[in-house]
């Protein structure tokens, strides 16, 4: 039994008691004016477009009692969990751990590492701190999901082609049915966003499903769109 959601490549049957809403890295440094992403010259309005759709599904998930989990990409202040290859990559003068506009870049506890206030976690919602792009790598996410009997993941957040896609692939390989919110994910590069969504559901759902937030919110609140 479940609620059918119009999706690509075909309908997704939501089993709400066994679903979790996973919100990836909606952090101030990626999304806010004056944050690290902005300071690097990225167009943050592309990412900010995902805030309202995520908020709609978040409200519906909370009302339906669906498990909500937030993630943050970042590292320990002493950088002991930062792989050298990740630290060295890129040629920007500013790297992970350096001083940025909102504190040290991608360091836990710094203002820029926090989740934007519009989507702030509430009591009881786990927040997963992840050192990698994927939310399963070097975290207790899988243990948490299995312990609660979760079999379906609704994925949202930023960026579509990096942390969302890595988590989608990790989740798919672990046997979770994954649905990606098409308007609740975003990239600094709109063409990457579109391609990442197309890749997610290509070949009859090679990694999973893609659906609009309104359809998912409607299903969570008991109907279909
Ligand atoms: C995420 C990144 N969250 N693009 N990080 O996608 O480096």
mmCIF file with all atom_site columns, C-alpha atoms and ligand atoms in Angstrom:
data_model
loop_
_atom_site.group_PDB
_atom_site.id
_atom_site.type_symbol
_atom_site.label_atom_id
_atom_site.label_alt_id
_atom_site.label_comp_id
_atom_site.label_asym_id
_atom_site.label_entity_id
_atom_site.label_seq_id
_atom_site.pdbx_PDB_ins_code
_atom_site.Cartn_x
_atom_site.Cartn_y
_atom_site.Cartn_z
_atom_site.occupancy
_atom_site.B_iso_or_equiv
_atom_site.pdbx_formal_charge
_atom_site.auth_seq_id
_atom_site.auth_comp_id
_atom_site.auth_asym_id
_atom_site.auth_atom_id
_atom_site.pdbx_PDB_model_num
ATOM   1   C CA . UNK A 1 1   ? 0.000  0.000  0.000   1.00 0.00 ? 1   UNK A CA 1
ATOM   2   C CA . UNK A 1 2   ? 1.165  3.512  -0.694  1.00 0.00 ? 2   UNK A CA 1
ATOM   3   C CA . UNK A 1 3   ? 0.374  6.766  -2.436  1.00 0.00 ? 3   UNK A CA 1
ATOM   4   C CA . UNK A 1 4   ? 1.238  7.126  -6.101  1.00 0.00 ? 4   UNK A CA 1
ATOM   5   C CA . UNK A 1 5   ? 3.294  10.184 -7.058  1.00 0.00 ? 5   UNK A CA 1
ATOM   6   C CA . UNK A 1 6   ? 3.599  11.311 -10.693 1.00 0.00 ? 6   UNK A CA 1
ATOM   7   C CA . UNK A 1 7   ? 7.318  11.093 -11.353 1.00 0.00 ? 7   UNK A CA 1
ATOM   8   C CA . UNK A 1 8   ? 9.978  10.393 -13.924 1.00 0.00 ? 8   UNK A CA 1
ATOM   9   C CA . UNK A 1 9   ? 10.488 7.790  -15.390 1.00 0.00 ? 9   UNK A CA 1
ATOM   10  C CA . UNK A 1 10  ? 7.201  6.437  -13.983 1.00 0.00 ? 10  UNK A CA 1
ATOM   11  C CA . UNK A 1 11  ? 5.111  6.844  -10.840 1.00 0.00 ? 11  UNK A CA 1
ATOM   12  C CA . UNK A 1 12  ? 6.701  6.449  -7.434  1.00 0.00 ? 12  UNK A CA 1
ATOM   13  C CA . UNK A 1 13  ? 4.655  4.634  -4.794  1.00 0.00 ? 13  UNK A CA 1
ATOM   14  C CA . UNK A 1 14  ? 5.310  6.415  -1.514  1.00 0.00 ? 14  UNK A CA 1
ATOM   15  C CA . UNK A 1 15  ? 5.318  4.253  1.606   1.00 0.00 ? 15  UNK A CA 1
ATOM   16  C CA . UNK A 1 16  ? 5.342  7.130  4.086   1.00 0.00 ? 16  UNK A CA 1
ATOM   17  C CA . UNK A 1 17  ? 5.848  5.084  7.282   1.00 0.00 ? 17  UNK A CA 1
ATOM   18  C CA . UNK A 1 18  ? 9.065  3.727  5.754   1.00 0.00 ? 18  UNK A CA 1
ATOM   19  C CA . UNK A 1 19  ? 10.281 6.928  4.119   1.00 0.00 ? 19  UNK A CA 1
ATOM   20  C CA . UNK A 1 20  ? 12.754 9.583  5.232   1.00 0.00 ? 20  UNK A CA 1
ATOM   21  C CA . UNK A 1 21  ? 13.187 13.121 3.930   1.00 0.00 ? 21  UNK A CA 1
ATOM   22  C CA . UNK A 1 22  ? 16.910 13.762 3.558   1.00 0.00 ? 22  UNK A CA 1
ATOM   23  C CA . UNK A 1 23  ? 17.910 17.420 3.160   1.00 0.00 ? 23  UNK A CA 1
ATOM   24  C CA . UNK A 1 24  ? 21.472 17.729 1.936   1.00 0.00 ? 24  UNK A CA 1
ATOM   25  C CA . UNK A 1 25  ? 23.813 20.586 2.904   1.00 0.00 ? 25  UNK A CA 1
ATOM   26  C CA . UNK A 1 26  ? 21.459 23.585 2.916   1.00 0.00 ? 26  UNK A CA 1
ATOM   27  C CA . UNK A 1 27  ? 24.246 25.499 4.624   1.00 0.00 ? 27  UNK A CA 1
ATOM   28  C CA . UNK A 1 28  ? 24.803 29.247 4.927   1.00 0.00 ? 28  UNK A CA 1
ATOM   29  C CA . UNK A 1 29  ? 28.181 29.138 3.200   1.00 0.00 ? 29  UNK A CA 1
ATOM   30  C CA . UNK A 1 30  ? 26.633 27.613 0.072   1.00 0.00 ? 30  UNK A CA 1
ATOM   31  C CA . UNK A 1 31  ? 23.424 29.665 -0.023  1.00 0.00 ? 31  UNK A CA 1
ATOM   32  C CA . UNK A 1 32  ? 23.685 33.021 1.697   1.00 0.00 ? 32  UNK A CA 1
ATOM   33  C CA . UNK A 1 33  ? 24.814 36.360 0.294   1.00 0.00 ? 33  UNK A CA 1
ATOM   34  C CA . UNK A 1 34  ? 28.301 36.949 1.671   1.00 0.00 ? 34  UNK A CA 1
ATOM   35  C CA . UNK A 1 35  ? 28.924 33.216 2.124   1.00 0.00 ? 35  UNK A CA 1
ATOM   36  C CA . UNK A 1 36  ? 31.804 31.235 0.676   1.00 0.00 ? 36  UNK A CA 1
ATOM   37  C CA . UNK A 1 37  ? 29.923 30.247 -2.503  1.00 0.00 ? 37  UNK A CA 1
ATOM   38  C CA . UNK A 1 38  ? 28.976 33.839 -3.137  1.00 0.00 ? 38  UNK A CA 1
ATOM   39  C CA . UNK A 1 39  ? 32.519 35.023 -2.413  1.00 0.00 ? 39  UNK A CA 1
ATOM   40  C CA . UNK A 1 40  ? 33.822 32.608 -5.062  1.00 0.00 ? 40  UNK A CA 1
ATOM   41  C CA . UNK A 1 41  ? 31.604 34.320 -7.616  1.00 0.00 ? 41  UNK A CA 1
ATOM   42  C CA . UNK A 1 42  ? 28.877 31.690 -7.832  1.00 0.00 ? 42  UNK A CA 1
ATOM   43  C CA . UNK A 1 43  ? 25.310 32.734 -8.592  1.00 0.00 ? 43  UNK A CA 1
ATOM   44  C CA . UNK A 1 44  ? 23.589 31.801 -5.320  1.00 0.00 ? 44  UNK A CA 1
ATOM   45  C CA . UNK A 1 45  ? 20.111 32.642 -6.611  1.00 0.00 ? 45  UNK A CA 1
ATOM   46  C CA . UNK A 1 46  ? 20.135 29.289 -8.408  1.00 0.00 ? 46  UNK A CA 1
ATOM   47  C CA . UNK A 1 47  ? 20.519 27.522 -5.072  1.00 0.00 ? 47  UNK A CA 1
ATOM   48  C CA . UNK A 1 48  ? 18.118 29.778 -3.217  1.00 0.00 ? 48  UNK A CA 1
ATOM   49  C CA . UNK A 1 49  ? 15.326 28.800 -5.639  1.00 0.00 ? 49  UNK A CA 1
ATOM   50  C CA . UNK A 1 50  ? 15.235 25.400 -3.925  1.00 0.00 ? 50  UNK A CA 1
ATOM   51  C CA . UNK A 1 51  ? 14.490 26.806 -0.454  1.00 0.00 ? 51  UNK A CA 1
ATOM   52  C CA . UNK A 1 52  ? 10.728 27.301 -0.843  1.00 0.00 ? 52  UNK A CA 1
ATOM   53  C CA . UNK A 1 53  ? 10.052 23.904 -2.508  1.00 0.00 ? 53  UNK A CA 1
ATOM   54  C CA . UNK A 1 54  ? 12.072 22.154 0.203   1.00 0.00 ? 54  UNK A CA 1
ATOM   55  C CA . UNK A 1 55  ? 10.158 24.089 2.835   1.00 0.00 ? 55  UNK A CA 1
ATOM   56  C CA . UNK A 1 56  ? 6.869  22.861 1.384   1.00 0.00 ? 56  UNK A CA 1
ATOM   57  C CA . UNK A 1 57  ? 7.916  19.212 1.556   1.00 0.00 ? 57  UNK A CA 1
ATOM   58  C CA . UNK A 1 58  ? 9.504  19.739 4.972   1.00 0.00 ? 58  UNK A CA 1
ATOM   59  C CA . UNK A 1 59  ? 6.231  21.049 6.401   1.00 0.00 ? 59  UNK A CA 1
ATOM   60  C CA . UNK A 1 60  ? 4.319  18.132 4.864   1.00 0.00 ? 60  UNK A CA 1
ATOM   61  C CA . UNK A 1 61  ? 6.852  15.573 6.105   1.00 0.00 ? 61  UNK A CA 1
ATOM   62  C CA . UNK A 1 62  ? 6.740  16.983 9.630   1.00 0.00 ? 62  UNK A CA 1
ATOM   63  C CA . UNK A 1 63  ? 2.932  16.979 9.619   1.00 0.00 ? 63  UNK A CA 1
ATOM   64  C CA . UNK A 1 64  ? 2.896  13.378 8.356   1.00 0.00 ? 64  UNK A CA 1
ATOM   65  C CA . UNK A 1 65  ? 5.398  12.225 10.976  1.00 0.00 ? 65  UNK A CA 1
ATOM   66  C CA . UNK A 1 66  ? 7.954  11.257 8.321   1.00 0.00 ? 66  UNK A CA 1
ATOM   67  C CA . UNK A 1 67  ? 11.543 11.122 9.546   1.00 0.00 ? 67  UNK A CA 1
ATOM   68  C CA . UNK A 1 68  ? 13.465 14.265 8.538   1.00 0.00 ? 68  UNK A CA 1
ATOM   69  C CA . UNK A 1 69  ? 17.269 14.159 8.449   1.00 0.00 ? 69  UNK A CA 1
ATOM   70  C CA . UNK A 1 70  ? 19.556 17.094 7.672   1.00 0.00 ? 70  UNK A CA 1
ATOM   71  C CA . UNK A 1 71  ? 23.175 16.883 6.560   1.00 0.00 ? 71  UNK A CA 1
ATOM   72  C CA . UNK A 1 72  ? 26.066 19.350 6.647   1.00 0.00 ? 72  UNK A CA 1
ATOM   73  C CA . UNK A 1 73  ? 29.317 19.049 4.766   1.00 0.00 ? 73  UNK A CA 1
ATOM   74  C CA . UNK A 1 74  ? 32.265 19.994 6.946   1.00 0.00 ? 74  UNK A CA 1
ATOM   75  C CA . UNK A 1 75  ? 35.267 19.039 8.989   1.00 0.00 ? 75  UNK A CA 1
ATOM   76  C CA . UNK A 1 76  ? 36.715 19.055 12.474  1.00 0.00 ? 76  UNK A CA 1
ATOM   77  C CA . UNK A 1 77  ? 38.537 22.269 13.414  1.00 0.00 ? 77  UNK A CA 1
ATOM   78  C CA . UNK A 1 78  ? 41.872 20.411 13.516  1.00 0.00 ? 78  UNK A CA 1
ATOM   79  C CA . UNK A 1 79  ? 41.188 19.062 9.972   1.00 0.00 ? 79  UNK A CA 1
ATOM   80  C CA . UNK A 1 80  ? 41.947 15.525 11.176  1.00 0.00 ? 80  UNK A CA 1
ATOM   81  C CA . UNK A 1 81  ? 39.036 14.178 9.104   1.00 0.00 ? 81  UNK A CA 1
ATOM   82  C CA . UNK A 1 82  ? 39.984 16.038 5.935   1.00 0.00 ? 82  UNK A CA 1
ATOM   83  C CA . UNK A 1 83  ? 41.629 13.883 3.284   1.00 0.00 ? 83  UNK A CA 1
ATOM   84  C CA . UNK A 1 84  ? 44.714 15.491 1.829   1.00 0.00 ? 84  UNK A CA 1
ATOM   85  C CA . UNK A 1 85  ? 43.366 15.029 -1.691  1.00 0.00 ? 85  UNK A CA 1
ATOM   86  C CA . UNK A 1 86  ? 40.218 16.984 -0.824  1.00 0.00 ? 86  UNK A CA 1
ATOM   87  C CA . UNK A 1 87  ? 42.216 19.683 0.951   1.00 0.00 ? 87  UNK A CA 1
ATOM   88  C CA . UNK A 1 88  ? 44.668 20.165 -1.888  1.00 0.00 ? 88  UNK A CA 1
ATOM   89  C CA . UNK A 1 89  ? 42.110 20.157 -4.707  1.00 0.00 ? 89  UNK A CA 1
ATOM   90  C CA . UNK A 1 90  ? 41.242 23.387 -6.425  1.00 0.00 ? 90  UNK A CA 1
ATOM   91  C CA . UNK A 1 91  ? 43.416 26.338 -7.105  1.00 0.00 ? 91  UNK A CA 1
ATOM   92  C CA . UNK A 1 92  ? 41.533 28.982 -5.195  1.00 0.00 ? 92  UNK A CA 1
ATOM   93  C CA . UNK A 1 93  ? 43.595 30.969 -2.751  1.00 0.00 ? 93  UNK A CA 1
ATOM   94  C CA . UNK A 1 94  ? 40.972 30.061 -0.107  1.00 0.00 ? 94  UNK A CA 1
ATOM   95  C CA . UNK A 1 95  ? 40.696 26.415 0.899   1.00 0.00 ? 95  UNK A CA 1
ATOM   96  C CA . UNK A 1 96  ? 38.802 24.348 3.466   1.00 0.00 ? 96  UNK A CA 1
ATOM   97  C CA . UNK A 1 97  ? 39.804 25.502 6.942   1.00 0.00 ? 97  UNK A CA 1
ATOM   98  C CA . UNK A 1 98  ? 40.921 28.968 5.835   1.00 0.00 ? 98  UNK A CA 1
ATOM   99  C CA . UNK A 1 99  ? 39.222 32.108 7.084   1.00 0.00 ? 99  UNK A CA 1
ATOM   100 C CA . UNK A 1 100 ? 36.131 32.919 5.000   1.00 0.00 ? 100 UNK A CA 1
ATOM   101 C CA . UNK A 1 101 ? 33.384 35.522 5.096   1.00 0.00 ? 101 UNK A CA 1
ATOM   102 C CA . UNK A 1 102 ? 31.387 33.490 7.653   1.00 0.00 ? 102 UNK A CA 1
ATOM   103 C CA . UNK A 1 103 ? 34.193 31.917 9.622   1.00 0.00 ? 103 UNK A CA 1
ATOM   104 C CA . UNK A 1 104 ? 36.544 29.107 8.669   1.00 0.00 ? 104 UNK A CA 1
ATOM   105 C CA . UNK A 1 105 ? 35.418 27.457 5.441   1.00 0.00 ? 105 UNK A CA 1
ATOM   106 C CA . UNK A 1 106 ? 33.466 24.197 5.940   1.00 0.00 ? 106 UNK A CA 1
ATOM   107 C CA . UNK A 1 107 ? 34.512 23.844 9.571   1.00 0.00 ? 107 UNK A CA 1
ATOM   108 C CA . UNK A 1 108 ? 31.994 22.512 12.082  1.00 0.00 ? 108 UNK A CA 1
ATOM   109 C CA . UNK A 1 109 ? 30.749 25.120 14.492  1.00 0.00 ? 109 UNK A CA 1
ATOM   110 C CA . UNK A 1 110 ? 31.535 28.087 12.259  1.00 0.00 ? 110 UNK A CA 1
ATOM   111 C CA . UNK A 1 111 ? 28.599 30.348 11.256  1.00 0.00 ? 111 UNK A CA 1
ATOM   112 C CA . UNK A 1 112 ? 28.884 29.480 7.556   1.00 0.00 ? 112 UNK A CA 1
ATOM   113 C CA . UNK A 1 113 ? 28.689 25.755 8.307   1.00 0.00 ? 113 UNK A CA 1
ATOM   114 C CA . UNK A 1 114 ? 25.219 26.108 9.811   1.00 0.00 ? 114 UNK A CA 1
ATOM   115 C CA . UNK A 1 115 ? 21.946 25.287 8.109   1.00 0.00 ? 115 UNK A CA 1
ATOM   116 C CA . UNK A 1 116 ? 20.049 28.312 6.757   1.00 0.00 ? 116 UNK A CA 1
ATOM   117 C CA . UNK A 1 117 ? 17.372 29.565 9.182   1.00 0.00 ? 117 UNK A CA 1
ATOM   118 C CA . UNK A 1 118 ? 14.540 28.972 6.688   1.00 0.00 ? 118 UNK A CA 1
ATOM   119 C CA . UNK A 1 119 ? 15.115 25.192 6.957   1.00 0.00 ? 119 UNK A CA 1
ATOM   120 C CA . UNK A 1 120 ? 16.488 24.952 10.488  1.00 0.00 ? 120 UNK A CA 1
ATOM   121 C CA . UNK A 1 121 ? 16.177 21.512 12.078  1.00 0.00 ? 121 UNK A CA 1
ATOM   122 C CA . UNK A 1 122 ? 13.706 21.166 14.930  1.00 0.00 ? 122 UNK A CA 1
ATOM   123 C CA . UNK A 1 123 ? 14.108 19.025 18.048  1.00 0.00 ? 123 UNK A CA 1
ATOM   124 C CA . UNK A 1 124 ? 14.263 15.335 17.204  1.00 0.00 ? 124 UNK A CA 1
ATOM   125 C CA . UNK A 1 125 ? 15.516 15.769 13.632  1.00 0.00 ? 125 UNK A CA 1
ATOM   126 C CA . UNK A 1 126 ? 18.969 14.219 13.267  1.00 0.00 ? 126 UNK A CA 1
ATOM   127 C CA . UNK A 1 127 ? 21.737 16.316 11.744  1.00 0.00 ? 127 UNK A CA 1
ATOM   128 C CA . UNK A 1 128 ? 24.474 14.285 10.060  1.00 0.00 ? 128 UNK A CA 1
ATOM   129 C CA . UNK A 1 129 ? 27.913 15.891 9.817   1.00 0.00 ? 129 UNK A CA 1
ATOM   130 C CA . UNK A 1 130 ? 29.648 14.413 6.812   1.00 0.00 ? 130 UNK A CA 1
ATOM   131 C CA . UNK A 1 131 ? 33.270 14.817 5.745   1.00 0.00 ? 131 UNK A CA 1
ATOM   132 C CA . UNK A 1 132 ? 32.599 13.715 2.169   1.00 0.00 ? 132 UNK A CA 1
ATOM   133 C CA . UNK A 1 133 ? 30.163 14.470 -0.589  1.00 0.00 ? 133 UNK A CA 1
ATOM   134 C CA . UNK A 1 134 ? 27.962 11.430 0.025   1.00 0.00 ? 134 UNK A CA 1
ATOM   135 C CA . UNK A 1 135 ? 25.865 11.334 3.207   1.00 0.00 ? 135 UNK A CA 1
ATOM   136 C CA . UNK A 1 136 ? 26.602 7.635  3.770   1.00 0.00 ? 136 UNK A CA 1
ATOM   137 C CA . UNK A 1 137 ? 30.393 7.921  3.647   1.00 0.00 ? 137 UNK A CA 1
ATOM   138 C CA . UNK A 1 138 ? 31.968 7.935  7.137   1.00 0.00 ? 138 UNK A CA 1
ATOM   139 C CA . UNK A 1 139 ? 28.652 8.682  8.897   1.00 0.00 ? 139 UNK A CA 1
ATOM   140 C CA . UNK A 1 140 ? 26.062 6.711  10.888  1.00 0.00 ? 140 UNK A CA 1
ATOM   141 C CA . UNK A 1 141 ? 23.260 7.546  8.421   1.00 0.00 ? 141 UNK A CA 1
ATOM   142 C CA . UNK A 1 142 ? 22.743 3.965  7.222   1.00 0.00 ? 142 UNK A CA 1
ATOM   143 C CA . UNK A 1 143 ? 22.585 2.636  10.775  1.00 0.00 ? 143 UNK A CA 1
ATOM   144 C CA . UNK A 1 144 ? 20.023 5.284  11.662  1.00 0.00 ? 144 UNK A CA 1
ATOM   145 C CA . UNK A 1 145 ? 17.852 4.494  8.635   1.00 0.00 ? 145 UNK A CA 1
ATOM   146 C CA . UNK A 1 146 ? 17.979 0.715  9.134   1.00 0.00 ? 146 UNK A CA 1
ATOM   147 C CA . UNK A 1 147 ? 17.189 1.053  12.832  1.00 0.00 ? 147 UNK A CA 1
ATOM   148 C CA . UNK A 1 148 ? 14.019 2.918  11.939  1.00 0.00 ? 148 UNK A CA 1
ATOM   149 C CA . UNK A 1 149 ? 12.974 0.569  9.132   1.00 0.00 ? 149 UNK A CA 1
ATOM   150 C CA . UNK A 1 150 ? 13.422 3.175  6.401   1.00 0.00 ? 150 UNK A CA 1
ATOM   151 C CA . UNK A 1 151 ? 13.363 1.806  2.841   1.00 0.00 ? 151 UNK A CA 1
ATOM   152 C CA . UNK A 1 152 ? 12.632 4.977  0.830   1.00 0.00 ? 152 UNK A CA 1
ATOM   153 C CA . UNK A 1 153 ? 14.548 8.246  0.638   1.00 0.00 ? 153 UNK A CA 1
ATOM   154 C CA . UNK A 1 154 ? 13.221 11.571 -0.601  1.00 0.00 ? 154 UNK A CA 1
ATOM   155 C CA . UNK A 1 155 ? 16.307 13.607 -1.490  1.00 0.00 ? 155 UNK A CA 1
ATOM   156 C CA . UNK A 1 156 ? 16.585 17.400 -1.538  1.00 0.00 ? 156 UNK A CA 1
ATOM   157 C CA . UNK A 1 157 ? 19.321 19.986 -1.178  1.00 0.00 ? 157 UNK A CA 1
ATOM   158 C CA . UNK A 1 158 ? 22.477 21.154 -2.877  1.00 0.00 ? 158 UNK A CA 1
ATOM   159 C CA . UNK A 1 159 ? 24.197 20.684 -5.114  1.00 0.00 ? 159 UNK A CA 1
ATOM   160 C CA . UNK A 1 160 ? 22.322 18.366 -7.440  1.00 0.00 ? 160 UNK A CA 1
ATOM   161 C CA . UNK A 1 161 ? 25.338 17.013 -9.287  1.00 0.00 ? 161 UNK A CA 1
ATOM   162 C CA . UNK A 1 162 ? 27.674 16.765 -6.295  1.00 0.00 ? 162 UNK A CA 1
ATOM   163 C CA . UNK A 1 163 ? 26.404 15.928 -2.810  1.00 0.00 ? 163 UNK A CA 1
ATOM   164 C CA . UNK A 1 164 ? 22.841 15.048 -3.802  1.00 0.00 ? 164 UNK A CA 1
ATOM   165 C CA . UNK A 1 165 ? 23.953 12.791 -6.648  1.00 0.00 ? 165 UNK A CA 1
ATOM   166 C CA . UNK A 1 166 ? 26.665 11.096 -4.598  1.00 0.00 ? 166 UNK A CA 1
ATOM   167 C CA . UNK A 1 167 ? 24.132 10.366 -1.856  1.00 0.00 ? 167 UNK A CA 1
ATOM   168 C CA . UNK A 1 168 ? 21.594 9.158  -4.431  1.00 0.00 ? 168 UNK A CA 1
ATOM   169 C CA . UNK A 1 169 ? 24.114 6.681  -5.784  1.00 0.00 ? 169 UNK A CA 1
ATOM   170 C CA . UNK A 1 170 ? 25.169 5.528  -2.323  1.00 0.00 ? 170 UNK A CA 1
ATOM   171 C CA . UNK A 1 171 ? 21.534 5.087  -1.291  1.00 0.00 ? 171 UNK A CA 1
ATOM   172 C CA . UNK A 1 172 ? 20.631 3.214  -4.458  1.00 0.00 ? 172 UNK A CA 1
ATOM   173 C CA . UNK A 1 173 ? 23.523 0.794  -4.005  1.00 0.00 ? 173 UNK A CA 1
ATOM   174 C CA . UNK A 1 174 ? 22.376 0.124  -0.452  1.00 0.00 ? 174 UNK A CA 1
ATOM   175 C CA . UNK A 1 175 ? 18.898 -0.875 -1.638  1.00 0.00 ? 175 UNK A CA 1
ATOM   176 C CA . UNK A 1 176 ? 16.943 2.268  -0.772  1.00 0.00 ? 176 UNK A CA 1
ATOM   177 C CA . UNK A 1 177 ? 14.289 3.494  -3.220  1.00 0.00 ? 177 UNK A CA 1
ATOM   178 C CA . UNK A 1 178 ? 15.333 7.076  -3.933  1.00 0.00 ? 178 UNK A CA 1
ATOM   179 C CA . UNK A 1 179 ? 13.252 9.969  -5.209  1.00 0.00 ? 179 UNK A CA 1
ATOM   180 C CA . UNK A 1 180 ? 14.905 13.324 -6.002  1.00 0.00 ? 180 UNK A CA 1
ATOM   181 C CA . UNK A 1 181 ? 12.959 16.593 -5.762  1.00 0.00 ? 181 UNK A CA 1
ATOM   182 C CA . UNK A 1 182 ? 13.399 18.298 -9.123  1.00 0.00 ? 182 UNK A CA 1
ATOM   183 C CA . UNK A 1 183 ? 12.732 21.810 -7.775  1.00 0.00 ? 183 UNK A CA 1
ATOM   184 C CA . UNK A 1 184 ? 14.028 21.083 -4.263  1.00 0.00 ? 184 UNK A CA 1
ATOM   185 C CA . UNK A 1 185 ? 17.553 20.481 -5.527  1.00 0.00 ? 185 UNK A CA 1
ATOM   186 C CA . UNK A 1 186 ? 19.809 22.980 -7.254  1.00 0.00 ? 186 UNK A CA 1
ATOM   187 C CA . UNK A 1 187 ? 23.217 23.715 -8.669  1.00 0.00 ? 187 UNK A CA 1
ATOM   188 C CA . UNK A 1 188 ? 25.246 26.866 -9.289  1.00 0.00 ? 188 UNK A CA 1
ATOM   189 C CA . UNK A 1 189 ? 25.205 25.580 -12.877 1.00 0.00 ? 189 UNK A CA 1
ATOM   190 C CA . UNK A 1 190 ? 21.617 25.105 -14.162 1.00 0.00 ? 190 UNK A CA 1
ATOM   191 C CA . UNK A 1 191 ? 22.773 22.854 -16.986 1.00 0.00 ? 191 UNK A CA 1
ATOM   192 C CA . UNK A 1 192 ? 24.429 20.503 -14.477 1.00 0.00 ? 192 UNK A CA 1
ATOM   193 C CA . UNK A 1 193 ? 21.203 20.451 -12.447 1.00 0.00 ? 193 UNK A CA 1
ATOM   194 C CA . UNK A 1 194 ? 19.130 19.410 -15.462 1.00 0.00 ? 194 UNK A CA 1
ATOM   195 C CA . UNK A 1 195 ? 21.641 16.814 -16.567 1.00 0.00 ? 195 UNK A CA 1
ATOM   196 C CA . UNK A 1 196 ? 21.977 15.368 -13.067 1.00 0.00 ? 196 UNK A CA 1
ATOM   197 C CA . UNK A 1 197 ? 18.199 14.974 -12.838 1.00 0.00 ? 197 UNK A CA 1
ATOM   198 C CA . UNK A 1 198 ? 18.084 13.334 -16.255 1.00 0.00 ? 198 UNK A CA 1
ATOM   199 C CA . UNK A 1 199 ? 20.877 10.962 -15.218 1.00 0.00 ? 199 UNK A CA 1
ATOM   200 C CA . UNK A 1 200 ? 19.082 10.064 -11.971 1.00 0.00 ? 200 UNK A CA 1
ATOM   201 C CA . UNK A 1 201 ? 16.068 8.607  -13.753 1.00 0.00 ? 201 UNK A CA 1
ATOM   202 C CA . UNK A 1 202 ? 17.548 7.580  -17.119 1.00 0.00 ? 202 UNK A CA 1
ATOM   203 C CA . UNK A 1 203 ? 17.212 4.019  -18.373 1.00 0.00 ? 203 UNK A CA 1
ATOM   204 C CA . UNK A 1 204 ? 13.915 3.431  -16.563 1.00 0.00 ? 204 UNK A CA 1
ATOM   205 C CA . UNK A 1 205 ? 15.214 4.684  -13.252 1.00 0.00 ? 205 UNK A CA 1
ATOM   206 C CA . UNK A 1 206 ? 18.842 3.661  -13.080 1.00 0.00 ? 206 UNK A CA 1
ATOM   207 C CA . UNK A 1 207 ? 19.274 5.455  -9.743  1.00 0.00 ? 207 UNK A CA 1
ATOM   208 C CA . UNK A 1 208 ? 15.672 6.288  -8.911  1.00 0.00 ? 208 UNK A CA 1
ATOM   209 C CA . UNK A 1 209 ? 12.876 8.760  -9.527  1.00 0.00 ? 209 UNK A CA 1
ATOM   210 C CA . UNK A 1 210 ? 12.498 12.521 -10.012 1.00 0.00 ? 210 UNK A CA 1
ATOM   211 C CA . UNK A 1 211 ? 9.346  14.421 -9.037  1.00 0.00 ? 211 UNK A CA 1
ATOM   212 C CA . UNK A 1 212 ? 8.179  17.976 -8.309  1.00 0.00 ? 212 UNK A CA 1
ATOM   213 C CA . UNK A 1 213 ? 7.928  19.030 -4.683  1.00 0.00 ? 213 UNK A CA 1
ATOM   214 C CA . UNK A 1 214 ? 4.217  19.862 -4.961  1.00 0.00 ? 214 UNK A CA 1
ATOM   215 C CA . UNK A 1 215 ? 3.415  16.285 -5.948  1.00 0.00 ? 215 UNK A CA 1
ATOM   216 C CA . UNK A 1 216 ? 5.480  14.877 -3.076  1.00 0.00 ? 216 UNK A CA 1
ATOM   217 C CA . UNK A 1 217 ? 3.968  17.290 -0.556  1.00 0.00 ? 217 UNK A CA 1
ATOM   218 C CA . UNK A 1 218 ? 0.455  16.393 -1.765  1.00 0.00 ? 218 UNK A CA 1
ATOM   219 C CA . UNK A 1 219 ? 1.193  12.688 -1.369  1.00 0.00 ? 219 UNK A CA 1
ATOM   220 C CA . UNK A 1 220 ? 2.561  13.263 2.132   1.00 0.00 ? 220 UNK A CA 1
ATOM   221 C CA . UNK A 1 221 ? -0.555 15.128 3.142   1.00 0.00 ? 221 UNK A CA 1
ATOM   222 C CA . UNK A 1 222 ? -2.725 12.261 2.009   1.00 0.00 ? 222 UNK A CA 1
ATOM   223 C CA . UNK A 1 223 ? -3.642 12.836 -1.587  1.00 0.00 ? 223 UNK A CA 1
ATOM   224 C CA . UNK A 1 224 ? -2.192 12.847 -5.043  1.00 0.00 ? 224 UNK A CA 1
ATOM   225 C CA . UNK A 1 225 ? -1.689 15.789 -7.323  1.00 0.00 ? 225 UNK A CA 1
HETATM 226 C C1 . LIG B 2 .   ? 27.822 19.969 -2.033  1.00 0.00 ? 1   LIG B C1 1
HETATM 227 C C2 . LIG B 2 .   ? 29.870 20.770 -2.980  1.00 0.00 ? 1   LIG B C2 1
HETATM 228 N N1 . LIG B 2 .   ? 27.084 20.033 -0.919  1.00 0.00 ? 1   LIG B N1 1
HETATM 229 N N2 . LIG B 2 .   ? 29.309 21.089 -4.140  1.00 0.00 ? 1   LIG B N2 1
HETATM 230 N N3 . LIG B 2 .   ? 29.121 20.367 -1.924  1.00 0.00 ? 1   LIG B N3 1
HETATM 231 O O1 . LIG B 2 .   ? 27.342 19.628 -3.093  1.00 0.00 ? 1   LIG B O1 1
HETATM 232 O O2 . LIG B 2 .   ? 31.065 20.869 -2.847  1.00 0.00 ? 1   LIG B O2 1
#
